[in-house]
Amino acid sequence: MKKRSAGIKIITGIVAVITSCVLFQCRQVQPDPLPLFNIVLDSSVLGVQEVSTNNKVPWELMWGPDNTLWYTEQEGRIYRWDPVSGKRKLLLHITDVAGKTTAGLLGMAASAPDPATGRSYLFAAYTFAIKDSIGLKLVRYLVQKDTLVDPKIIAAVSGFRGHYGSRVAISPDHKLYWATGDGAQQGSAQNTADLKGKILRFNLDGSIPADNPVPGSPVWAKGFRNIQGLTFSDSARLYTSEHGDAIDDEVNLIRKDGNFGWSVIEGNADLTDEKAFADSTDAIAPLLAWTPTIAPSGMAFYNDPKIPEWRNSLLLVSLKDRNLRVLRLSKDGHSIVKEKIYLDKMYGRLRAVCVSPEGDIYLSTSNHDWNPYSKPAADDDKIIRITKVDRITAKVLRGKAPETKVSRENAMGLYRVYCASCHKEDGSGSPGTFPSLRTTPLLDQPQQLIDVFLFGKNTKNNPNRMPSFKFLNNEEAAAVLNFIRKGWGNNNSDSITEAAVQERRIMKKSG
């Protein structure tokens, strides 16, 4: 009997293996890579693993309907990465994507399989060329085995010069949300007839829900500059992360028919004109705003028991500050009560984040994009997994609190937080986009240099304009400008004084 039982067990095991191969197409299980770092929390140890390398600007990450990781590449490709085999497969190459600077294949989201038909849809947002302009469209695809078919345009918006936004999310009640940037077009975000600078809401078939604020309009909320993160909590609250201009990056809790202030209000309404606009429109203040800016990008809600210390938090990645931020929410989800920083400056620019059904966290780097902070690593861009592990086996990392605003006495520090993300720490800039501060003729034209710094500069056909830094006081402005004029071999012996800065402010106001 014992031998017979053993035989039955062996046969049963063989059947189980065969069944597994049929169900999972004999996927070969690859061993998990060893953690390169360990993040140590109160009672949890996390492993940081590089699970996919040599990608080209993975802009969006999501967990697909087939229990694999799906991601977009900016140039127009959608991939599926299998966490079991460690292999990736191209699902679709969209050939009419117009990619330049921040344009390209951007956000995507997938619906759960329909219980009646088994069908699942993927929604992708991308830019396309229209004569001398750029358009933005949201397209639905039918998920069919190893590809995406039957494209249907849900909506298209024209007239963009930049600031595309374009994250996509599906709510727990199966509505489709699409965040559009303001197109670098003044006034578009407040114009209800313009779909730029908005959060748009659709049914999954592309029709307009009957309970939208304005009948027949997809506009759900307005007043946004450039949303880069869009995520729902377990309780169906919708959160966004957004790029400010030179100040006030934001995290917002979205409300139906809400006005979030741009371009009249930046961050909190603390100026006279901003307060008047907020009073007249009931504009909604952000949950959190950062000055200096951090360039927040993708965001995901985390509430899995796998990492208890991070439950009820927003996971936010950043481009300029190059880190992962864990933003702990209050119990009611209406405020952020704690902020902590991880992986600071370790992987370069971070673009996207998502959470797997098992409670693991995936991040993507963006070091091959239009504005690299430094030379990309040989195996960039990467997809990184953060998962709970049993013990410490690698270099230990701990979270840190956000830093306070840099001191005005530290001119180099002021330059780094306000200027280096565009003009680079060595002043070299980005050819064709941001001029070199080593060679600009403005070095020998102090009045013009002050004006550009204080009031910004628009360049024709370049949406990446120089923003205004007039919010810095005279002492801070003079310190940064003198640092530029005397750094990197620039030998301007005369200094720009605080009085000279104030004089240009007065002349601008009177002129």
GROMACS .gro file of N, CA, C and O in nm, residues 32-38 46-50 387 389 391 393-395:
model
   72
   32ASP      N    1   1.512   3.480  -0.870
   32ASP     CA    2   1.509   3.623  -0.847
   32ASP      C    3   1.651   3.678  -0.837
   32ASP      O    4   1.738   3.616  -0.777
   33PRO      N    5   1.675   3.796  -0.896
   33PRO     CA    6   1.807   3.857  -0.877
   33PRO      C    7   1.829   3.893  -0.731
   33PRO      O    8   1.735   3.925  -0.659
   34LEU      N    9   1.955   3.886  -0.689
   34LEU     CA   10   1.985   3.923  -0.552
   34LEU      C   11   1.963   4.073  -0.533
   34LEU      O   12   1.990   4.152  -0.623
   35PRO      N   13   1.914   4.112  -0.416
   35PRO     CA   14   1.897   4.256  -0.391
   35PRO      C   15   2.031   4.329  -0.397
   35PRO      O   16   2.132   4.282  -0.344
   36LEU      N   17   2.032   4.443  -0.465
   36LEU     CA   18   2.150   4.528  -0.466
   36LEU      C   19   2.155   4.615  -0.341
   36LEU      O   20   2.262   4.658  -0.298
   37PHE      N   21   2.035   4.643  -0.287
   37PHE     CA   22   2.024   4.724  -0.166
   37PHE      C   23   1.912   4.667  -0.080
   37PHE      O   24   1.821   4.601  -0.130
   38ASN      N   25   1.921   4.695   0.048
   38ASN     CA   26   1.812   4.665   0.141
   38ASN      C   27   1.762   4.795   0.202
   38ASN      O   28   1.840   4.875   0.253
   46LEU      N   29   1.329   4.538   0.299
   46LEU     CA   30   1.292   4.532   0.159
   46LEU      C   31   1.416   4.511   0.074
   46LEU      O   32   1.525   4.559   0.106
   47GLY      N   33   1.400   4.438  -0.034
   47GLY     CA   34   1.507   4.417  -0.128
   47GLY      C   35   1.484   4.498  -0.254
   47GLY      O   36   1.373   4.502  -0.307
   48VAL      N   37   1.587   4.566  -0.302
   48VAL     CA   38   1.580   4.645  -0.425
   48VAL      C   39   1.653   4.567  -0.534
   48VAL      O   40   1.773   4.544  -0.525
   49GLN      N   41   1.578   4.526  -0.637
   49GLN     CA   42   1.632   4.441  -0.742
   49GLN      C   43   1.615   4.508  -0.879
   49GLN      O   44   1.512   4.570  -0.905
   50GLU      N   45   1.713   4.492  -0.965
   50GLU     CA   46   1.701   4.536  -1.104
   50GLU      C   47   1.653   4.416  -1.186
   50GLU      O   48   1.727   4.320  -1.206
  387THR      N   49   1.069   4.456  -0.303
  387THR     CA   50   0.989   4.349  -0.246
  387THR      C   51   1.036   4.319  -0.104
  387THR      O   52   1.151   4.349  -0.068
  389VAL      N   53   1.181   4.106   0.192
  389VAL     CA   54   1.274   3.993   0.201
  389VAL      C   55   1.290   3.952   0.347
  389VAL      O   56   1.247   4.023   0.439
  391ARG      N   57   1.580   3.887   0.520
  391ARG     CA   58   1.694   3.934   0.598
  391ARG      C   59   1.776   4.033   0.517
  391ARG      O   60   1.758   4.046   0.396
  393THR      N   61   2.090   4.140   0.323
  393THR     CA   62   2.198   4.075   0.248
  393THR      C   63   2.280   4.173   0.165
  393THR      O   64   2.371   4.132   0.095
  394ALA      N   65   2.245   4.300   0.170
  394ALA     CA   66   2.311   4.398   0.084
  394ALA      C   67   2.328   4.529   0.160
  394ALA      O   68   2.295   4.539   0.279
  395LYS      N   69   2.376   4.629   0.090
  395LYS     CA   70   2.396   4.759   0.152
  395LYS      C   71   2.264   4.813   0.206
  395LYS      O   72   2.161   4.809   0.138
   0.00000   0.00000   0.00000
